[in-house]
Amino acid sequence: MVKVWTAVAAAAATYAGAQGHARPSFECEHWKPHYPFNGHYNTTTAISTDKLNVHLIPHTHDDPGWLITVDQYFTQEVDYILDTVVTELQKDPKRRFMYVEQSFFQRWWREQSKETKKIVKKLVKNGQLDLEANGGWVMHDEAAPHYSTMLDQTAFGHKFLLKEFGYDGYGGPGGFFFENDSPIKDDPYLHDNNVCERIKTFVDHSLERAKHTKGIALYQNAHRWFKNLDKLIHYANQEGRVNMFYSTLGQYTDLKLQDKSLEWSVKTDDFFPYADQPNGYWSGYFSSRPALKRYVRVANSLLQSVRQLEVWAGAKSTRVNHLVATVGLSLHHDGITGTEKQKVSDDYAQRLGEGVGNGHWRLNELLDTTVDFCFLANVSICNRSTTSDPFTFVVYNPLPVAHSYTIELPIIAKNAAVELANGTAVPSVVVPFVPVYSQPIANAAPHQLVVQAHVPPLSWLVYHVTFPKASSSEESTNGWDVVTESIMSAENEFVRVQVNTVTGSLVSLTNKATQTKLNVTSSLLYYQAYGKQGDSCSSGAYLFHPNTSAVHNLPAISGHNCLKTPLLASCVFQFGTWGSLQYKLREWDHSVVVEWTKTWYTDSNGLEFVKRVRDYRETWNLTLHNEEEKVAANYVPITIATYIRDKSNQFNVITDRAQGAASLKDGKIPYCPLN
């Protein structure tokens, strides 16, 4: 459920009863409320030193896309929420409201008159409207995004707040969601007057939650909400057991920090995977909608490259704001996670496409030349390279170290020559295009030009491609062999790899430096999902709940194509119409071998690695109810990599998008590329 106008009740425990002692008793027959016949409710903001201070923090949870698109949420709901909130805050200076999602707020802000903006700035200045909580473009997911995107989207929101306002820097007690639950009826002449019952219930909830949360406890027409909260504060304070008032997250935190005797617990491990019930592990979204997850990675890579070039050019970065905004929007916790409806996912992809277009335009502007970008080069479609005319391409290395790239470009010629701008010949090879997709691809070029590009750090190189006749092609290594043996062996300077061309499995890896050989296997398997109409534990976009712990084989291999060239070896296996699996060994690749245990490691948003131990949690006792739950409970998010290691060696699995991974048995790393 989307809560587009919510309130939080945060109880600041500042009296003895909140520290675990028995709370005062209260019965309705012993209390008679004083009704304000003039309609003015007492919403004092005073802090009490001898009662539980209950902070009522009205705030939002506005999804920039989920069941409907970000545009639909804004025009149908959010626009009116902010309009009515501003109106209601002006009625009482003691009222407070906290707004988070800058992707919505800044859109609303652009539509406002100068007079409304002046009012809003006044509300911000006097502390009624709080924009400091998060302040990011969205409330990003914590599992799938790369840390650089998380920083970017947060900073993007903060820049606006600093410029306009000078900032530098779900659920609740049952029965108090005023959109659906009964309002507080305080007319003494009503037969169903419910003041006492509603106040007693809320105060009891606040006192109970204060014991378990160090004072923190959570709770859509702003007029209805504020009217009922005014009543709640007025009568709760009359009842006497607590001191209740409108507040903000900053005010609550400041009050708690004043208590020098309070010791805050420190948690160093993470919360993944999260479960809200038995067989309810939220590890499904680690791999939901993998195409969108990949697109976010590609768009962010472009963004970082553009920013580097802007720095070198001494140019302002605001001209790529559209790309920043679309990448940031996709990080929403119902965006990159894949938990949104299909039409919403399509909307995110379209917006990313527009943002990528903005990035490409900016690159051309910075380079002061016209550069085309081949979006479909991976499926052998590129208008600039699939003609008989010579062409030029640029390879940019955004890394602070030298890096080798394998460039694969679709061409129609059977041979080609590649050289740098200074005339130096570059190793290359032309191979047949082997599709790795189950669906036929129209207009795909028949060949691929593979180029070995070694690029210095933070630099780019320009490559020229010509199409000489076969007899005069001396610079290009155009020879390739089709492998027909059941075991394909390929090697380079560092490693020797064997692949079973019948089963599609790896056979062995050999570290040539140490002559250490390791027998390995790889396979594509799937879990049968548990699903039952109406069952909240059914496997889906959010939850991963296999029907059993057993894994199943894909359909038999329907075909394969294995090639060996001086620059790379490649094997593609087709599994009917389900999909394909491809292995590649390039001339400069290398690997290591290990002995394994039940410990493995995963990255945390691409910033650092976290140690994982199967069936274990560092800070609490993990209870697993069945074998199926053991599968879901051990899948954790990976953004860029996972590895297993012993004291001297390490085996890595690198991924091109956010996925889920586990180590369910010693020496195995299963990972979910899709859900």
XYZ file of C-alpha atoms in Angstrom:
675
model
C 0.000 0.000 0.000
C 1.283 3.440 -0.861
C 0.928 5.917 1.937
C 0.901 9.301 0.321
C 0.243 11.194 3.536
C 1.374 9.547 6.713
C 2.231 10.408 10.268
C 4.876 9.057 12.615
C 4.507 8.964 16.348
C 7.945 9.044 17.922
C 7.923 8.610 21.653
C 10.918 10.152 23.395
C 11.373 8.153 26.567
C 12.243 10.735 29.215
C 10.490 9.422 32.290
C 10.898 6.371 34.476
C 7.826 4.567 33.179
C 9.337 4.416 29.706
C 12.371 2.521 30.971
C 10.520 -0.718 31.673
C 8.554 0.154 34.849
C 4.821 -0.370 35.133
C 2.900 2.416 33.386
C 0.024 4.247 35.106
C -3.385 2.648 34.754
C -6.250 4.530 33.118
C -9.967 3.846 32.777
C -12.467 5.910 30.801
C -15.020 6.104 33.632
C -12.542 8.018 35.758
C -11.911 10.753 33.177
C -14.082 13.390 31.551
C -12.545 15.402 28.692
C -12.881 19.166 28.388
C -14.335 19.985 24.977
C -13.131 23.177 23.223
C -16.412 24.637 22.047
C -14.563 27.430 20.235
C -12.848 24.851 18.005
C -9.351 25.774 19.146
C -7.426 22.741 20.342
C -4.414 23.048 22.603
C -1.431 21.799 20.575
C 1.348 22.952 22.865
C 4.969 22.335 21.862
C 6.406 22.384 25.381
C 8.779 19.593 26.435
C 8.013 17.738 29.654
C 10.673 16.517 32.046
C 8.428 14.154 34.021
C 6.267 12.528 31.318
C 6.804 10.532 28.179
C 7.242 13.052 25.354
C 5.324 11.757 22.333
C 6.500 13.395 19.112
C 3.852 13.388 16.370
C 5.787 13.684 13.117
C 3.523 14.001 10.053
C 5.532 12.915 7.050
C 5.220 11.386 3.607
C 5.847 8.133 1.869
C 5.351 9.094 -1.780
C 6.452 6.430 -4.247
C 7.943 7.914 -7.453
C 6.535 4.904 -9.308
C 5.147 1.548 -8.167
C 1.605 0.529 -9.129
C 1.348 3.576 -11.393
C 4.047 5.791 -12.901
C 5.759 8.720 -11.243
C 3.745 11.125 -13.432
C 0.464 9.503 -12.436
C 1.283 9.610 -8.728
C 2.176 13.273 -8.966
C -0.854 14.443 -10.936
C -3.365 12.237 -9.118
C -2.161 12.548 -5.532
C 1.093 14.257 -4.597
C 0.299 17.627 -6.183
C -2.811 17.968 -4.022
C -1.061 16.687 -0.895
C 1.541 19.423 -0.983
C -1.085 22.057 -1.827
C -3.216 21.131 1.186
C -0.255 20.703 3.527
C 0.939 24.251 2.868
C -2.587 25.528 3.514
C -2.964 23.611 6.778
C 0.460 24.550 8.147
C -0.465 28.225 7.861
C -3.470 27.706 10.149
C -1.380 26.854 13.221
C 2.321 27.691 13.728
C 2.664 24.668 16.025
C 1.868 22.209 13.216
C 4.756 20.370 11.604
C 5.258 18.371 8.402
C 8.235 16.443 7.018
C 8.663 15.919 3.268
C 11.258 13.605 1.741
C 11.101 12.861 -1.995
C 12.745 15.728 -3.863
C 11.775 14.248 -7.245
C 8.184 15.196 -6.338
C 8.823 18.321 -4.280
C 11.006 20.036 -6.871
C 8.432 19.299 -9.575
C 5.711 20.820 -7.403
C 7.995 23.759 -6.576
C 8.483 24.666 -10.249
C 4.706 25.062 -10.625
C 4.264 27.451 -7.698
C 3.844 31.215 -7.809
C 6.356 33.589 -6.246
C 3.891 34.213 -3.413
C 3.520 30.489 -2.631
C 7.285 30.015 -2.717
C 7.632 32.875 -0.264
C 5.127 31.195 2.075
C 6.929 27.845 1.810
C 10.300 29.412 2.563
C 8.782 30.982 5.670
C 7.382 27.598 6.759
C 10.826 26.066 6.284
C 12.566 28.863 8.138
C 10.330 28.628 11.221
C 10.650 24.837 11.352
C 7.102 23.896 10.339
C 8.086 22.308 7.018
C 11.072 19.985 7.392
C 12.922 19.004 4.197
C 16.117 17.791 5.861
C 15.198 14.125 6.351
C 17.039 12.300 3.575
C 16.675 15.200 1.138
C 17.540 12.909 -1.768
C 15.895 12.681 -5.164
C 14.207 9.470 -3.972
C 14.325 7.133 -0.994
C 16.711 4.717 -2.676
C 16.830 0.976 -2.238
C 19.660 -0.272 -0.040
C 20.454 -3.575 -1.792
C 20.699 -3.120 -5.560
C 22.254 0.331 -6.213
C 25.959 1.024 -6.527
C 27.171 3.360 -3.802
C 28.141 6.028 -6.341
C 24.541 6.280 -7.539
C 23.311 6.533 -3.958
C 25.665 9.429 -3.312
C 24.718 11.138 -6.572
C 20.965 11.005 -6.059
C 21.292 12.256 -2.486
C 23.595 15.113 -3.479
C 21.296 16.026 -6.379
C 18.448 16.640 -3.956
C 20.669 18.439 -1.459
C 21.954 20.938 -4.046
C 18.418 22.217 -4.581
C 17.768 22.517 -0.856
C 20.997 24.435 -0.375
C 20.212 26.792 -3.256
C 16.560 27.490 -2.401
C 16.442 27.163 1.384
C 20.014 27.377 2.623
C 20.047 23.851 4.020
C 23.548 22.533 4.574
C 23.362 19.716 5.696
C 5.181 2.785 7.027
C 2.433 1.741 9.427
C 1.466 2.776 12.898
C -0.544 1.933 15.959
C -3.594 0.011 14.818
C -6.641 2.204 14.345
C -4.838 5.509 13.824
C -4.502 5.620 10.041
C -7.000 8.422 9.572
C -7.515 7.723 5.876
C -9.356 4.498 6.683
C -9.987 4.391 10.436
C -12.609 6.167 12.448
C -11.874 9.854 13.190
C -11.896 11.174 16.722
C -15.517 12.139 17.503
C -15.461 14.688 20.303
C -18.895 16.293 20.026
C -20.397 15.621 23.486
C -23.866 15.347 21.905
C -22.857 12.491 19.597
C -24.153 9.068 20.672
C -20.962 7.457 19.364
C -18.558 9.894 21.011
C -15.241 8.002 21.097
C -12.767 10.465 22.620
C -11.883 8.441 25.672
C -11.509 5.094 23.887
C -9.375 6.553 21.096
C -7.107 8.531 23.415
C -6.664 5.614 25.811
C -5.730 3.285 22.952
C -3.201 5.699 21.465
C -1.532 6.567 24.752
C -1.294 2.888 25.677
C 0.354 2.205 22.305
C 2.853 5.030 22.824
C 3.812 3.893 26.304
C 4.227 0.305 25.206
C 6.361 1.162 22.176
C 8.603 3.459 24.175
C 9.860 0.425 26.116
C 11.055 -1.376 22.997
C 12.320 1.338 20.643
C 14.339 3.781 22.724
C 11.403 6.061 22.138
C 10.911 5.557 18.392
C 7.576 4.301 17.072
C 6.084 4.635 13.568
C 2.426 5.840 12.174
C -3.645 10.570 2.569
C -6.206 15.243 2.478
C -4.065 17.094 4.922
C -7.059 18.866 6.486
C -8.483 15.590 7.810
C -5.160 14.493 9.233
C -4.267 17.725 10.980
C -7.793 18.117 12.365
C -7.652 14.674 13.958
C -4.074 15.114 15.163
C -5.058 18.420 16.782
C -7.731 16.532 18.701
C -5.331 13.726 19.544
C -2.801 16.130 21.076
C -5.460 18.154 22.907
C -7.140 15.205 24.613
C -4.014 13.085 25.170
C -2.443 15.915 27.121
C -5.671 16.328 29.113
C -5.577 12.641 29.942
C -2.227 13.338 31.538
C -0.047 10.304 31.184
C 2.007 11.633 28.253
C 3.091 14.964 26.796
C 2.189 15.004 23.095
C 3.057 17.619 20.477
C 3.825 18.171 16.797
C 7.478 17.589 16.052
C 10.072 16.848 13.388
C 12.757 14.214 13.120
C 15.412 16.820 13.880
C 13.597 17.990 17.010
C 13.208 14.424 18.215
C 16.885 13.653 17.610
C 18.030 16.819 19.350
C 15.977 15.912 22.411
C 17.385 12.380 22.546
C 20.966 13.593 22.168
C 20.533 15.812 25.212
C 20.163 12.675 27.328
C 23.818 11.901 28.049
C 22.885 8.765 30.001
C 21.380 7.077 26.945
C 23.607 4.482 25.276
C 22.921 3.877 21.590
C 23.497 0.394 20.227
C 25.808 0.059 17.221
C 25.071 -2.426 14.430
C 27.927 -3.311 12.106
C 26.295 -6.062 10.040
C 23.515 -5.415 7.539
C 19.846 -6.402 7.438
C 19.933 -8.714 4.403
C 18.045 -10.744 3.664
C 15.014 -9.331 5.468
C 12.031 -11.504 6.392
C 8.715 -10.350 7.853
C 7.305 -13.853 8.420
C 8.302 -17.530 8.050
C 9.035 -18.284 4.383
C 8.784 -14.552 3.749
C 12.348 -13.612 2.823
C 12.608 -10.502 0.668
C 15.414 -11.943 -1.456
C 13.354 -12.176 -4.649
C 13.831 -8.537 -5.548
C 17.612 -8.941 -5.599
C 17.180 -10.311 -9.128
C 13.736 -9.096 -10.289
C 13.675 -7.275 -13.653
C 17.373 -7.872 -14.487
C 17.185 -5.858 -17.727
C 16.298 -2.698 -15.784
C 19.048 -3.391 -13.259
C 21.531 -3.641 -16.130
C 20.232 -0.444 -17.754
C 20.768 1.467 -14.510
C 24.372 0.227 -14.417
C 24.978 1.298 -18.033
C 23.429 4.732 -17.493
C 25.487 5.338 -14.360
C 28.686 4.324 -16.151
C 27.923 6.932 -18.803
C 27.181 9.535 -16.126
C 30.514 9.011 -14.387
C 32.390 9.256 -17.692
C 30.610 12.492 -18.628
C 31.444 13.997 -15.264
C 35.123 13.166 -15.655
C 35.221 14.871 -19.041
C 33.419 17.888 -17.581
C 36.113 18.205 -14.936
C 38.860 18.080 -17.540
C 37.047 20.660 -19.656
C 36.427 22.900 -16.646
C 32.728 22.849 -17.551
C 29.651 23.087 -15.348
C 27.944 19.805 -14.534
C 24.350 21.093 -14.654
C 24.032 20.349 -18.383
C 23.752 16.654 -17.610
C 21.105 17.049 -14.885
C 18.545 15.099 -16.905
C 20.759 12.021 -16.801
C 21.439 12.545 -13.096
C 17.696 12.800 -12.409
C 16.735 9.697 -14.382
C 19.454 7.545 -12.845
C 18.444 8.849 -9.428
C 14.755 8.152 -10.072
C 15.507 4.561 -11.053
C 17.107 3.968 -7.633
C 13.691 4.320 -5.963
C 12.945 1.317 -3.765
C 10.242 0.236 -6.227
C 12.400 0.998 -9.274
C 15.743 -0.775 -9.519
C 14.324 -3.444 -7.213
C 11.925 -4.621 -9.940
C 8.930 -4.620 -7.569
C 6.912 -2.219 -9.722
C 4.233 -3.042 -12.314
C 5.440 -3.773 -15.858
C 4.105 -0.486 -17.260
C 6.015 1.363 -14.548
C 9.211 -0.558 -15.315
C 8.747 0.406 -18.960
C 8.405 4.033 -17.868
C 11.660 3.865 -15.891
C 13.429 2.357 -18.927
C 12.060 5.080 -21.210
C 13.243 7.771 -18.821
C 16.676 6.158 -18.584
C 16.812 6.144 -22.376
C 16.071 9.872 -22.435
C 18.723 10.450 -19.784
C 21.285 8.422 -21.711
C 20.450 10.544 -24.757
C 21.198 13.625 -22.664
C 24.540 12.091 -21.659
C 25.466 11.316 -25.256
C 24.588 14.870 -26.302
C 26.792 16.200 -23.519
C 29.710 14.003 -24.597
C 29.497 15.348 -28.133
C 29.430 18.875 -26.744
C 32.503 18.256 -24.591
C 34.432 16.501 -27.361
C 33.451 19.235 -29.832
C 32.711 16.628 -32.469
C 29.908 14.310 -33.543
C 30.115 10.814 -32.111
C 27.446 8.187 -32.742
C 26.551 5.592 -30.137
C 25.545 2.056 -31.067
C 22.902 0.991 -28.561
C 22.450 -2.436 -30.178
C 26.062 -3.381 -30.887
C 25.700 -6.351 -28.529
C 23.127 -7.866 -30.904
C 25.200 -7.048 -33.999
C 23.369 -3.886 -35.093
C 25.269 -0.626 -35.623
C 24.630 1.653 -38.593
C 28.081 3.267 -38.560
C 30.072 0.018 -38.573
C 27.870 -2.114 -40.850
C 28.711 -0.409 -44.136
C 31.599 -0.883 -46.544
C 33.068 2.493 -45.574
C 35.996 2.870 -43.164
C 35.039 4.201 -39.751
C 36.595 5.420 -36.520
C 35.732 4.498 -32.948
C 36.877 5.817 -29.582
C 37.591 3.785 -26.441
C 37.563 5.725 -23.168
C 39.010 4.370 -19.929
C 37.482 6.160 -16.895
C 39.581 4.144 -14.438
C 42.657 5.509 -12.617
C 44.665 2.495 -13.839
C 45.432 1.159 -17.301
C 42.808 -1.283 -18.509
C 42.348 -3.749 -21.345
C 39.024 -3.871 -23.168
C 37.554 -6.316 -25.627
C 35.683 -4.283 -28.227
C 33.183 -6.196 -30.352
C 31.659 -4.331 -33.295
C 29.255 -5.713 -35.926
C 30.533 -5.550 -39.516
C 29.477 -7.017 -42.862
C 32.999 -7.635 -44.216
C 34.860 -10.869 -43.618
C 38.135 -9.152 -42.760
C 39.277 -5.802 -41.423
C 42.380 -3.899 -40.342
C 42.584 -1.716 -37.226
C 45.176 0.900 -36.340
C 45.615 3.760 -33.904
C 45.567 7.397 -34.963
C 49.386 7.322 -35.151
C 49.324 4.397 -37.595
C 50.237 1.644 -35.123
C 48.545 -1.636 -36.041
C 46.204 -3.048 -33.408
C 45.536 -6.781 -32.957
C 42.055 -7.699 -34.176
C 40.082 -10.621 -35.494
C 36.852 -11.048 -37.476
C 34.568 -13.869 -36.365
C 31.061 -14.985 -37.326
C 28.285 -13.423 -35.282
C 26.760 -16.058 -33.003
C 23.479 -14.867 -31.437
C 23.085 -15.499 -27.731
C 19.384 -14.618 -27.739
C 16.552 -17.065 -28.286
C 14.592 -14.767 -30.606
C 15.797 -14.079 -34.168
C 17.349 -10.645 -34.663
C 16.410 -8.723 -37.800
C 19.141 -6.814 -39.659
C 21.947 -8.362 -37.618
C 25.368 -8.124 -39.245
C 26.933 -11.490 -40.122
C 30.348 -10.813 -38.569
C 31.954 -9.229 -35.538
C 35.205 -7.335 -35.369
C 37.004 -8.100 -32.104
C 39.650 -5.568 -31.080
C 42.099 -5.790 -28.212
C 42.274 -2.266 -26.738
C 44.832 -1.398 -24.049
C 43.975 2.096 -22.794
C 46.031 4.191 -20.341
C 44.349 5.464 -17.175
C 41.818 8.292 -17.534
C 42.451 8.428 -21.261
C 40.909 7.601 -24.585
C 42.322 6.175 -27.788
C 41.060 6.617 -31.348
C 40.960 3.556 -33.622
C 40.588 3.542 -37.419
C 38.982 0.551 -39.161
C 39.436 -0.229 -42.853
C 38.321 -3.161 -44.958
C 41.221 -4.328 -47.155
C 41.005 -7.260 -49.499
C 41.842 -10.565 -47.865
C 45.128 -10.908 -49.704
C 46.475 -7.602 -48.327
C 45.219 -7.922 -44.750
C 48.435 -8.255 -42.834
C 47.577 -6.286 -39.735
C 44.401 -8.172 -38.881
C 44.437 -11.662 -37.431
C 41.373 -13.029 -39.218
C 41.870 -16.713 -38.594
C 39.440 -18.660 -36.418
C 38.758 -22.331 -35.876
C 35.502 -24.119 -35.131
C 35.870 -26.518 -32.207
C 34.288 -29.921 -32.784
C 35.831 -31.885 -29.900
C 33.732 -32.818 -26.864
C 36.229 -31.017 -24.620
C 37.367 -27.564 -25.717
C 40.653 -26.371 -24.264
C 41.664 -22.703 -24.437
C 44.486 -20.842 -22.777
C 46.359 -17.573 -22.565
C 49.410 -16.426 -20.635
C 47.712 -16.853 -17.269
C 45.079 -19.577 -17.323
C 43.976 -22.721 -19.130
C 40.247 -23.450 -19.328
C 38.418 -26.594 -20.395
C 34.739 -26.641 -21.396
C 32.525 -29.651 -22.093
C 30.861 -28.854 -25.425
C 28.228 -31.548 -24.869
C 26.939 -30.475 -21.436
C 27.921 -26.794 -21.494
C 29.791 -27.118 -18.207
C 33.219 -25.917 -17.225
C 35.590 -28.847 -16.707
C 38.736 -27.370 -15.201
C 40.702 -24.202 -14.508
C 44.490 -24.237 -14.408
C 46.650 -21.467 -13.011
C 49.618 -21.639 -15.381
C 51.939 -19.716 -13.077
C 51.642 -22.349 -10.341
C 50.437 -25.227 -12.544
C 47.571 -25.679 -10.097
C 44.618 -27.432 -11.728
C 41.133 -27.354 -10.266
C 38.223 -29.436 -11.487
C 35.099 -27.265 -11.643
C 31.548 -27.563 -12.907
C 28.997 -24.946 -13.890
C 25.347 -25.287 -14.784
C 22.148 -23.349 -15.381
C 19.467 -24.497 -12.950
C 16.181 -23.144 -11.649
C 13.939 -23.407 -8.598
C 10.254 -24.189 -8.869
C 8.507 -21.275 -7.185
C 5.903 -21.679 -4.478
C 2.682 -19.911 -5.349
C -0.845 -20.046 -3.974
C -3.666 -17.589 -4.542
C -4.024 -15.326 -1.536
C -0.920 -16.646 0.244
C 1.307 -13.759 1.310
C 4.322 -16.090 1.225
C 4.056 -16.818 -2.500
C 7.256 -16.297 -4.445
C 7.286 -13.191 -6.612
C 8.899 -9.836 -7.286
C 9.539 -9.287 -3.558
C 9.811 -12.748 -2.009
C 11.951 -15.710 -2.986
C 10.149 -18.847 -1.841
C 11.078 -22.045 -3.692
C 8.547 -24.868 -3.627
C 11.294 -27.192 -2.424
C 15.026 -26.864 -1.919
C 15.608 -28.964 -5.066
C 16.992 -27.367 -8.216
C 15.979 -28.409 -11.739
C 17.902 -28.625 -14.997
C 17.032 -26.487 -17.971
C 15.960 -28.186 -21.208
C 18.733 -30.073 -22.984
C 21.214 -28.081 -25.038
C 19.723 -27.574 -28.492
C 22.910 -26.335 -30.106
C 26.327 -24.872 -29.529
C 29.015 -22.909 -31.342
C 32.614 -22.875 -30.122
C 35.354 -20.793 -31.737
C 39.056 -20.279 -31.056
C 41.104 -17.321 -32.264
C 44.445 -15.817 -31.219
C 42.592 -13.085 -29.275
C 39.748 -14.968 -27.663
C 37.970 -18.273 -27.347
C 34.197 -18.416 -27.158
C 31.533 -21.055 -26.577
C 27.801 -20.362 -26.907
C 25.240 -22.945 -25.779
C 21.531 -22.678 -26.643
C 18.920 -24.134 -24.294
C 15.939 -24.286 -26.651
C 13.941 -21.049 -26.619
C 14.705 -20.493 -22.918
C 18.054 -18.785 -23.345
C 21.772 -19.132 -23.972
C 25.000 -19.395 -22.008
C 28.303 -18.029 -23.266
C 31.886 -18.516 -22.051
C 34.700 -16.238 -23.164
C 38.436 -16.352 -22.516
C 40.357 -13.317 -23.737
C 44.080 -13.071 -24.285
C 44.718 -11.091 -21.065
C 42.258 -12.772 -18.666
C 43.596 -14.561 -15.597
C 42.126 -16.417 -12.630
C 43.064 -18.271 -9.419
C 41.971 -21.465 -7.702
C 40.902 -22.048 -4.087
C 39.787 -24.496 -1.445
C 36.392 -23.533 -0.051
C 34.397 -23.406 3.204
C 30.856 -22.267 4.114
C 32.053 -18.661 4.386
C 31.724 -16.373 1.395
C 31.845 -12.655 0.710
C 29.601 -10.215 -1.123
C 30.010 -6.568 -1.962
C 28.008 -3.901 -0.164
C 26.751 -1.531 -2.877
C 30.111 -1.830 -4.638
C 31.950 -0.042 -1.831
C 33.300 -2.831 0.373
C 32.893 -6.552 0.958
C 30.834 -8.163 3.709
C 31.603 -11.560 5.209
C 28.710 -14.033 5.004
C 28.331 -17.341 6.827
C 25.678 -19.825 5.783
C 22.705 -20.149 8.172
C 24.195 -17.554 10.527
C 23.570 -13.953 11.591
C 26.151 -12.018 13.552
C 23.840 -10.108 15.896
C 20.864 -12.392 16.392
C 19.891 -16.053 16.434
C 18.594 -17.106 13.032
C 15.654 -19.527 13.058
C 14.978 -21.418 9.827
C 11.738 -23.358 9.633
C 12.353 -25.702 6.672
C 14.740 -26.570 3.846
C 13.032 -24.168 1.431
C 13.576 -21.295 3.842
C 17.261 -22.193 4.110
C 17.550 -21.426 0.397
C 15.834 -18.035 0.490
C 17.460 -16.986 3.780
C 20.967 -17.408 2.396
C 20.520 -15.360 -0.777
C 21.940 -11.867 -0.340
C 22.284 -8.922 -2.728
C 25.394 -8.427 -4.834
C 25.987 -5.259 -6.812
C 29.289 -6.056 -8.501
C 30.855 -9.252 -7.129
C 30.922 -12.200 -4.761
C 33.807 -14.469 -3.858
C 34.885 -17.466 -1.830
C 38.385 -17.835 -0.459
C 40.795 -19.731 1.728
C 43.880 -18.406 3.519
C 45.878 -17.887 0.342
C 43.522 -17.937 -2.654
C 40.283 -16.407 -3.836
C 37.678 -17.181 -6.534
C 35.599 -14.261 -7.824
C 32.307 -14.002 -9.657
C 31.842 -10.561 -11.223
C 28.398 -9.419 -12.335
C 27.290 -6.742 -14.799
C 24.152 -5.832 -12.806
C 22.675 -6.236 -9.349
C 21.764 -9.849 -8.585
C 21.342 -12.271 -5.717
C 23.976 -14.797 -4.645
C 24.487 -17.490 -2.025
C 26.796 -20.298 -1.002
C 24.409 -23.101 -0.112
C 27.099 -25.774 -0.159
C 30.849 -25.595 0.410
C 32.654 -24.694 -2.794
C 29.564 -23.523 -4.682
C 28.344 -20.030 -5.557
C 24.834 -20.105 -6.971
C 23.583 -16.739 -8.121
C 20.228 -15.584 -9.484
C 20.558 -13.481 -12.637
C 16.775 -13.261 -12.941
C 13.609 -13.880 -10.955
